[in-house]
Short mmCIF file of C-alpha atoms in Angstrom, two decimals:
data_model
loop_
_atom_site.label_atom_id
_atom_site.label_comp_id
_atom_site.label_asym_id
_atom_site.label_seq_id
_atom_site.Cartn_x
_atom_site.Cartn_y
_atom_site.Cartn_z
CA MET U 173 0.00 0.00 0.00
CA ASN U 174 1.46 3.38 -0.98
CA GLN U 175 1.61 6.54 1.16
CA THR U 176 -1.39 8.31 -0.41
CA ALA U 177 -3.67 5.42 0.36
CA ARG U 178 -2.73 5.29 4.03
CA HIS U 179 -5.37 6.59 6.49
CA SER U 180 -5.27 7.93 10.05
CA THR U 181 -7.75 9.28 12.58
CA GLY U 182 -7.08 12.77 11.22
CA THR U 183 -8.09 11.96 7.68
CA PRO U 184 -10.93 14.29 6.47
CA ARG U 185 -14.21 12.45 5.92
CA SER U 186 -14.33 13.88 2.39
CA VAL U 187 -11.44 11.61 1.43
CA PRO U 188 -13.00 8.28 0.51
CA ARG U 189 -11.62 5.24 2.30
CA ARG U 190 -10.25 2.37 0.22
CA PRO U 191 -12.76 -0.46 0.41
CA ARG U 192 -11.71 -3.43 2.46
CA PHE U 193 -11.27 -6.84 0.85
CA PRO U 194 -13.24 -9.61 2.45
CA ARG U 195 -11.04 -11.97 4.44
CA TYR U 196 -11.76 -14.86 2.08
CA ALA U 197 -10.57 -12.70 -0.84
CA VAL U 198 -7.28 -12.01 0.94
CA ILE U 199 -6.82 -15.72 1.57
CA ALA U 200 -7.60 -16.51 -2.07
CA LEU U 201 -5.09 -13.89 -3.22
CA ALA U 202 -2.41 -15.37 -0.97
CA VAL U 203 -3.06 -18.81 -2.42
CA LEU U 204 -2.76 -17.43 -5.95
CA LEU U 205 0.52 -15.73 -5.09
CA LEU U 206 1.90 -18.94 -3.62
CA ALA U 207 0.82 -20.86 -6.71
CA ALA U 208 2.49 -18.28 -8.94
CA CYS U 209 5.72 -18.54 -6.96
CA ALA U 210 5.55 -22.32 -7.13
CA GLY U 211 5.00 -22.07 -10.88
CA GLU U 212 8.09 -19.90 -11.27
CA ASP U 213 10.11 -22.34 -9.19
CA LYS U 214 8.86 -25.18 -11.38
CA LYS U 215 9.90 -23.31 -14.53
CA LYS U 216 13.38 -22.79 -13.09
CA GLU U 217 13.55 -26.45 -12.15
CA GLU U 218 12.56 -27.50 -15.65
CA ALA U 219 15.07 -25.10 -17.18
CA THR U 220 17.84 -26.74 -15.17
CA THR U 221 17.66 -30.35 -16.30
CA PRO U 222 18.92 -32.70 -13.58
CA ALA U 223 22.00 -34.73 -14.57
CA THR U 224 20.02 -37.95 -14.13
CA THR U 225 17.73 -37.01 -17.02
CA ARG U 226 20.43 -35.91 -19.44
CA ILE U 227 20.85 -38.13 -22.49
CA PHE U 228 24.30 -39.43 -23.41
CA ALA U 229 25.75 -42.14 -25.62
CA ASN U 230 24.85 -45.44 -23.97
CA ARG U 231 26.33 -48.09 -26.29
CA VAL U 232 29.35 -48.61 -28.52
CA ILE U 233 28.45 -49.52 -32.11
CA ASP U 234 31.97 -49.68 -33.54
CA TYR U 235 35.52 -48.74 -32.58
CA ALA U 236 38.74 -48.87 -34.62
CA PRO U 237 41.85 -47.07 -33.30
CA GLY U 238 43.78 -45.12 -35.90
CA THR U 239 47.10 -46.84 -35.29
CA LEU U 240 48.23 -49.94 -33.48
CA VAL U 241 47.64 -49.54 -29.75
CA ILE U 242 51.10 -50.76 -28.84
CA ASN U 243 52.72 -48.17 -31.11
CA SER U 244 50.99 -45.26 -29.41
CA GLY U 245 52.08 -42.98 -26.60
CA PHE U 246 49.95 -40.99 -24.19
CA ASN U 247 50.53 -37.52 -22.73
CA GLY U 248 54.20 -37.36 -23.61
CA GLN U 249 55.21 -40.87 -22.49
CA THR U 250 57.69 -42.70 -24.69
CA PRO U 251 55.63 -44.49 -27.35
CA GLY U 252 55.64 -48.27 -27.00
CA SER U 253 57.89 -48.71 -23.92
CA TYR U 254 56.83 -51.74 -21.86
CA SER U 255 57.86 -54.41 -19.41
CA ASP U 256 56.35 -57.89 -19.44
CA ASP U 257 55.45 -60.58 -16.93
CA PHE U 258 58.86 -62.28 -17.26
CA GLY U 259 61.18 -59.34 -16.60
CA GLY U 260 61.75 -58.41 -20.23
CA THR U 261 61.51 -54.94 -21.73
CA HIS U 262 59.94 -54.02 -25.07
CA VAL U 263 60.40 -50.89 -27.15
CA ILE U 264 57.91 -50.86 -30.01
CA SER U 265 58.18 -48.13 -32.63
CA LEU U 266 56.39 -47.83 -35.95
CA THR U 267 59.18 -49.81 -37.64
CA ALA U 268 60.68 -52.21 -35.08
CA TRP U 269 59.97 -54.27 -31.97
CA ILE U 270 63.07 -54.51 -29.74
CA THR U 271 62.98 -57.04 -26.90
CA ASP U 272 65.59 -57.33 -24.14
CA TYR U 273 65.71 -60.02 -21.45
CA PRO U 274 68.38 -59.93 -18.70
CA GLY U 275 71.14 -62.41 -19.50
CA PHE U 276 69.97 -62.96 -23.06
CA GLY U 277 70.56 -59.59 -24.70
CA ALA U 278 68.40 -57.62 -27.10
CA SER U 279 66.73 -58.83 -30.28
CA SER U 280 64.96 -56.80 -32.95
CA THR U 281 62.04 -57.64 -35.21
CA GLU U 282 61.16 -55.41 -38.17
CA ILE U 283 57.47 -54.49 -38.27
CA VAL U 284 56.23 -55.27 -41.78
CA SER U 285 52.51 -54.55 -41.35
CA TYR U 286 49.66 -54.47 -38.86
CA ASP U 287 45.87 -54.71 -39.01
CA ASN U 288 43.99 -52.62 -36.45
CA ALA U 289 40.65 -54.30 -36.97
CA GLN U 290 42.06 -57.82 -36.54
CA ARG U 291 44.74 -56.74 -34.02
CA VAL U 292 47.47 -58.60 -35.89
CA LEU U 293 51.10 -57.60 -36.45
CA ILE U 294 53.50 -59.19 -38.95
CA GLY U 295 57.20 -59.02 -38.10
CA LEU U 296 60.43 -60.00 -39.90
CA ALA U 297 63.28 -61.30 -37.71
CA SER U 298 65.58 -62.25 -40.60
CA GLU U 299 65.34 -62.93 -44.32
CA GLY U 300 62.54 -65.44 -44.91
CA ASN U 301 61.72 -65.63 -41.21
CA TYR U 302 58.38 -63.93 -40.61
CA SER U 303 56.31 -64.04 -37.44
CA ARG U 304 52.70 -63.31 -36.72
CA PHE U 305 51.82 -61.56 -33.45
CA ASP U 306 48.26 -61.36 -32.14
CA TRP U 307 47.40 -58.78 -29.50
CA THR U 308 44.30 -57.88 -27.55
CA LEU U 309 42.85 -55.82 -24.72
CA PHE U 310 41.26 -57.77 -21.89
CA GLN U 311 39.84 -56.13 -18.76
CA ASP U 312 41.76 -52.95 -19.59
CA ASN U 313 45.07 -54.83 -19.89
CA LEU U 314 47.20 -55.30 -23.01
CA TYR U 315 48.36 -58.80 -24.07
CA TYR U 316 50.32 -60.15 -27.03
CA CYS U 317 51.39 -63.55 -28.32
CA GLN U 318 53.80 -64.66 -31.03
CA SER U 319 51.22 -67.02 -32.46
CA TYR U 320 53.14 -68.23 -35.53
CA PRO U 321 56.95 -67.94 -35.62
CA TYR U 322 59.10 -68.98 -38.60
CA VAL U 323 56.63 -68.35 -41.41
CA ALA U 324 57.97 -68.18 -44.98
CA SER U 325 56.17 -65.00 -46.12
CA ALA U 326 54.22 -62.04 -44.79
CA ASP U 327 51.16 -63.01 -46.85
CA GLU U 328 51.18 -66.52 -45.40
CA ALA U 329 51.50 -65.14 -41.87
CA SER U 330 48.56 -62.79 -42.44
CA ALA U 331 46.34 -65.61 -43.72
CA LEU U 332 46.86 -67.88 -40.71
CA PRO U 333 43.96 -68.33 -38.26
CA ARG U 334 43.59 -65.78 -35.52
CA ALA U 335 44.54 -66.85 -32.00
CA ASP U 336 41.76 -67.24 -29.44
CA ASN U 337 41.81 -64.03 -27.39
CA THR U 338 38.55 -64.56 -25.50
CA ASP U 339 40.44 -64.70 -22.21
CA PRO U 340 44.22 -64.36 -22.59
CA THR U 341 44.69 -65.08 -18.88
CA ALA U 342 43.27 -68.58 -19.34
CA SER U 343 44.23 -69.53 -22.90
CA GLY U 344 47.44 -70.06 -24.81
CA CYS U 345 48.78 -68.98 -28.17
CA GLY U 346 51.46 -70.57 -30.36
CA GLY U 347 52.22 -73.13 -27.67
CA PHE U 348 52.82 -70.46 -25.05
CA SER U 349 50.73 -68.29 -22.76
CA TRP U 350 49.75 -64.76 -23.66
CA THR U 351 52.16 -62.11 -22.36
CA GLY U 352 50.90 -59.05 -20.50
CA LEU U 353 52.56 -55.72 -21.28
CA GLY U 354 52.92 -52.75 -18.96
CA PRO U 355 53.75 -50.12 -17.86
CA PRO U 356 53.00 -47.60 -19.17
CA ALA U 357 49.61 -48.57 -17.82
CA TRP U 358 47.43 -46.62 -20.22
CA SER U 359 45.95 -49.42 -22.30
CA TYR U 360 42.58 -48.67 -20.71
CA PHE U 361 42.50 -45.50 -22.80
CA PHE U 362 41.60 -47.83 -25.67
CA SER U 363 38.45 -49.16 -23.99
CA PRO U 364 35.55 -47.58 -25.94
CA ASP U 365 33.08 -47.98 -23.06
CA ARG U 366 34.88 -45.07 -21.40
CA ALA U 367 33.02 -42.75 -23.82
CA LEU U 368 29.60 -43.80 -22.48
CA GLY U 369 27.57 -41.81 -19.99
CA ALA U 370 28.28 -38.35 -18.61
CA PRO U 371 31.71 -36.72 -18.95
CA GLY U 372 34.18 -37.42 -16.17
CA ASP U 373 37.67 -36.12 -15.52
CA TYR U 374 40.29 -35.70 -18.22
CA THR U 375 41.44 -39.33 -17.90
CA SER U 376 37.99 -40.95 -18.33
CA VAL U 377 38.35 -41.08 -22.11
CA VAL U 378 38.86 -43.44 -25.02
CA SER U 379 41.61 -42.57 -27.48
CA LEU U 380 40.96 -42.72 -31.21
CA GLY U 381 44.65 -43.28 -31.88
CA TYR U 382 46.72 -41.15 -34.19
CA VAL U 383 47.93 -41.32 -37.78
CA PRO U 384 51.71 -41.28 -38.35
CA ALA U 385 53.10 -38.43 -40.44
CA GLY U 386 53.59 -39.23 -44.10
CA THR U 387 50.82 -41.84 -44.30
CA ASP U 388 47.44 -41.68 -45.98
CA ALA U 389 45.72 -43.89 -43.40
CA PRO U 390 42.39 -42.67 -42.00
CA GLY U 391 42.13 -41.55 -38.41
CA GLY U 392 40.72 -43.85 -35.76
CA ALA U 393 36.93 -43.81 -35.45
CA LEU U 394 34.30 -44.38 -32.76
CA VAL U 395 30.57 -44.94 -33.43
CA LEU U 396 28.14 -44.44 -30.56
CA GLY U 397 24.39 -44.85 -30.07
CA LEU U 398 22.34 -42.45 -27.95
CA GLY U 399 19.96 -43.22 -25.10
CA ALA U 400 19.46 -43.34 -21.36
CA ALA U 401 22.81 -43.62 -19.60
CA GLY U 402 23.49 -47.07 -18.20
CA ASP U 403 20.64 -48.74 -20.07
CA PRO U 404 21.52 -49.76 -23.66
CA ALA U 405 17.92 -50.91 -24.20
CA GLN U 406 16.69 -47.30 -23.91
CA ARG U 407 17.51 -45.90 -27.34
CA GLY U 408 16.77 -42.73 -29.23
CA CYS U 409 18.00 -39.93 -31.45
CA ALA U 410 19.14 -36.35 -31.26
CA ILE U 411 16.64 -34.08 -32.99
CA ASP U 412 16.81 -30.56 -34.36
CA GLY U 413 15.64 -28.17 -31.66
CA VAL U 414 16.32 -24.55 -30.79
CA GLY U 415 20.07 -23.93 -30.85
CA ASP U 416 22.66 -26.68 -30.46
CA ASP U 417 21.50 -30.30 -30.48
CA VAL U 418 24.57 -32.43 -29.75
CA ALA U 419 27.63 -31.90 -27.57
CA VAL U 420 30.89 -33.84 -27.91
CA TYR U 421 33.24 -33.77 -24.94
CA GLU U 422 36.91 -34.38 -25.70
CA ASN U 423 39.71 -33.57 -23.26
CA PRO U 424 41.63 -30.59 -24.64
CA PHE U 425 43.40 -29.41 -21.54
CA VAL U 426 44.26 -25.85 -20.61
CA THR U 427 47.98 -25.13 -20.86
CA SER U 428 50.11 -22.40 -19.33
CA ASP U 429 52.74 -22.80 -22.05
CA ALA U 430 53.76 -19.33 -23.23
CA ASP U 431 54.03 -20.69 -26.78
CA SER U 432 50.40 -21.85 -26.79
CA ILE U 433 48.22 -19.84 -29.14
CA SER U 434 44.78 -20.69 -27.79
CA GLY U 435 45.65 -21.75 -24.25
CA THR U 436 44.66 -25.39 -24.81
CA ASN U 437 46.20 -28.55 -26.21
CA ASN U 438 43.94 -29.82 -28.97
CA GLU U 439 43.45 -33.16 -30.72
CA VAL U 440 40.85 -32.47 -33.37
CA ALA U 441 38.23 -34.85 -34.80
CA THR U 442 35.45 -34.68 -37.39
CA VAL U 443 31.86 -35.61 -36.52
CA GLU U 444 29.23 -37.42 -38.62
CA PHE U 445 25.61 -38.30 -37.96
CA SER U 446 23.36 -41.09 -39.20
CA THR U 447 19.76 -42.22 -38.82
CA ASP U 448 20.42 -45.88 -39.65
CA ASN U 449 24.15 -46.49 -39.03
CA ALA U 450 24.54 -46.98 -42.79
CA THR U 451 24.33 -43.57 -44.46
CA TRP U 452 26.50 -40.91 -42.83
CA TYR U 453 26.50 -37.13 -43.10
CA GLU U 454 29.60 -35.23 -42.09
CA TYR U 455 29.07 -32.08 -40.07
CA PRO U 456 30.30 -29.02 -42.01
CA HIS U 457 33.67 -27.84 -40.77
CA ASP U 458 36.50 -25.56 -41.77
CA ALA U 459 40.00 -24.70 -40.63
CA THR U 460 42.03 -21.71 -41.77
CA LEU U 461 45.55 -22.59 -40.66
CA ASP U 462 48.41 -20.20 -40.06
CA PRO U 463 51.60 -21.92 -41.32
CA ALA U 464 53.73 -19.51 -39.30
CA LYS U 465 52.56 -21.08 -36.03
CA PRO U 466 53.34 -24.67 -34.96
CA LEU U 467 50.34 -25.17 -32.67
CA ILE U 468 46.61 -25.04 -33.16
CA ASP U 469 44.79 -21.75 -32.82
CA ARG U 470 41.41 -23.14 -31.83
CA THR U 471 39.61 -19.99 -32.94
CA ARG U 472 40.43 -21.05 -36.51
CA TYR U 473 38.67 -24.43 -36.20
CA VAL U 474 34.92 -24.49 -36.81
CA GLY U 475 32.68 -27.57 -36.75
CA PHE U 476 35.22 -29.95 -35.15
CA ALA U 477 35.30 -31.92 -31.92
CA GLY U 478 38.33 -31.72 -29.68
CA VAL U 479 38.53 -27.94 -29.67
CA THR U 480 36.57 -26.68 -26.65
CA PRO U 481 37.30 -28.02 -23.13
CA THR U 482 34.52 -29.78 -21.23
CA SER U 483 34.69 -27.04 -18.60
CA GLU U 484 33.54 -24.64 -21.33
CA GLY U 485 30.67 -26.87 -22.45
CA GLY U 486 32.45 -29.04 -25.00
CA ASP U 487 32.01 -28.72 -28.75
CA ARG U 488 28.41 -28.08 -29.84
CA PHE U 489 26.69 -29.13 -33.05
CA ASP U 490 23.46 -27.70 -34.48
CA LEU U 491 21.66 -30.25 -36.66
CA ALA U 492 20.06 -27.40 -38.61
CA LEU U 493 23.47 -26.75 -40.19
CA LEU U 494 23.86 -30.44 -41.08
CA ILE U 495 20.36 -30.51 -42.59
CA ALA U 496 21.08 -27.42 -44.69
CA GLU U 497 24.53 -28.65 -45.78
CA HIS U 498 23.24 -31.99 -47.09
CA ALA U 499 19.69 -30.91 -48.08
CA LEU U 500 18.16 -33.36 -45.61
CA SER U 501 14.57 -33.57 -44.46
CA ALA U 502 13.70 -31.09 -41.72
CA ASP U 503 12.76 -33.98 -39.42
CA PHE U 504 16.17 -35.70 -39.77
CA ASN U 505 17.09 -37.57 -36.59
CA ALA U 506 20.70 -38.22 -35.56
CA CYS U 507 20.52 -41.65 -33.94
CA TYR U 508 24.21 -42.51 -34.31
CA VAL U 509 27.33 -40.39 -33.97
CA ARG U 510 30.67 -41.20 -35.62
CA ILE U 511 33.78 -39.36 -34.46
CA THR U 512 36.96 -39.69 -36.54
CA ASP U 513 40.39 -38.50 -35.52
CA GLY U 514 41.68 -35.71 -37.75
CA GLY U 515 44.69 -37.70 -38.87
CA THR U 516 45.95 -36.67 -42.27
CA ARG U 517 42.55 -35.60 -43.56
CA TRP U 518 43.46 -32.05 -42.56
CA VAL U 519 47.22 -31.90 -43.00
CA ASP U 520 48.81 -29.60 -40.43
CA TYR U 521 52.53 -28.89 -40.86
CA GLY U 522 53.21 -32.32 -42.34
CA ASN U 523 51.79 -34.14 -39.31
CA THR U 524 48.09 -34.02 -38.39
CA GLN U 525 45.50 -31.38 -37.73
CA SER U 526 46.14 -31.78 -34.00
CA ASP U 527 48.79 -30.12 -31.87
CA LEU U 528 52.32 -31.45 -32.19
CA PHE U 529 53.06 -34.53 -30.06
CA ALA U 530 49.32 -35.30 -29.80
CA SER U 531 48.39 -38.98 -29.72
CA GLY U 532 44.86 -38.91 -31.14
CA ALA U 533 41.55 -37.39 -30.08
CA ASP U 534 40.35 -38.65 -26.68
CA ILE U 535 36.55 -38.84 -26.39
CA ASP U 536 34.96 -38.42 -22.98
CA ALA U 537 31.22 -38.31 -23.77
CA VAL U 538 28.55 -37.45 -26.34
CA GLU U 539 25.31 -35.78 -25.23
CA ALA U 540 21.97 -35.29 -27.01
CA LEU U 541 20.76 -31.82 -26.04
CA HIS U 542 17.46 -32.36 -27.86
CA TYR U 543 16.28 -35.96 -27.85
CA GLU U 544 13.48 -38.27 -28.92
CA ALA U 545 13.19 -41.88 -27.74
CA ASP U 546 12.96 -44.63 -30.37
CA ALA U 547 12.69 -48.20 -29.08
CA THR U 548 12.85 -49.62 -32.62
CA LEU U 549 16.51 -48.76 -33.18
CA ALA U 550 18.90 -51.62 -33.89
CA PRO U 551 21.70 -51.72 -32.97
#
């Protein structure tokens, strides 16, 4: 009530008094005000979606690292330096596998070829003496076995049956047991399930692997399906809503290096979307590189994953841009997401499109910001 409407015993009778509200009207008004406040609170609650209702990738459809796991390094560690269960040391580069056991000396095997999908490596110890090595990841641990020594040719070694890697702790290979390798103990970075659910810390990631300089191999790729976290049976698609529709969380970390251009270390990846896991549409992207600078300026990269830290919201993708780029139907649904390491697709200073010394994009999580359930999806 304002000052002019206030009355006292000295108020002239000619000034009309403000009519009183019946008590029931006051009560009704109070109830309405409380309801309005509750409504505002409900709107705020709905605007802040609880983490338990957020939709993330909940199943791995496919995963193929860009280069052999045992040739890769992580965060500046020496690539391919290991010890095994028997006291030996192994240094595995892109061209050679050097093994050293105390009392026996070192031996070297030339790496002729490897197959990421089959997890097979063909080595040459001496002229006409090829060996086939099978390797696998089991319960976040790395194992290898020289399954076929003394083979006459690389082609013959490649064609031999694959060793049983169902459980390398319980099975044998080539007449011997499987050999565990470590440290460095980072083989779990190649477990694709680490990309499921909500983003964690900077180590809760799966690496896509990297592409060596001077090769035309594609980058490693990861395909994920969307749905309720922790329940692969609950499936659905990202849909075009207002603003961004999908977020990809990689782990570009903030750096205090004075030579850093953008203040982060980046490992860049391209992103594609599909309705049926068969036909894929690549999200439009562009990079205007500055050849005078050896590290990524992230402000020059548009439409990529692996650019924006999770603490800043990750990299966002608006399906409206994808729909316009590929002339898709306005009701296009993105049910599957494929993330491919930059590799040599965007050549950056003769290496990759990622910062120097990077070891492949590391995916933490994928989130559908606008989502529609679809129980018919398979896989």
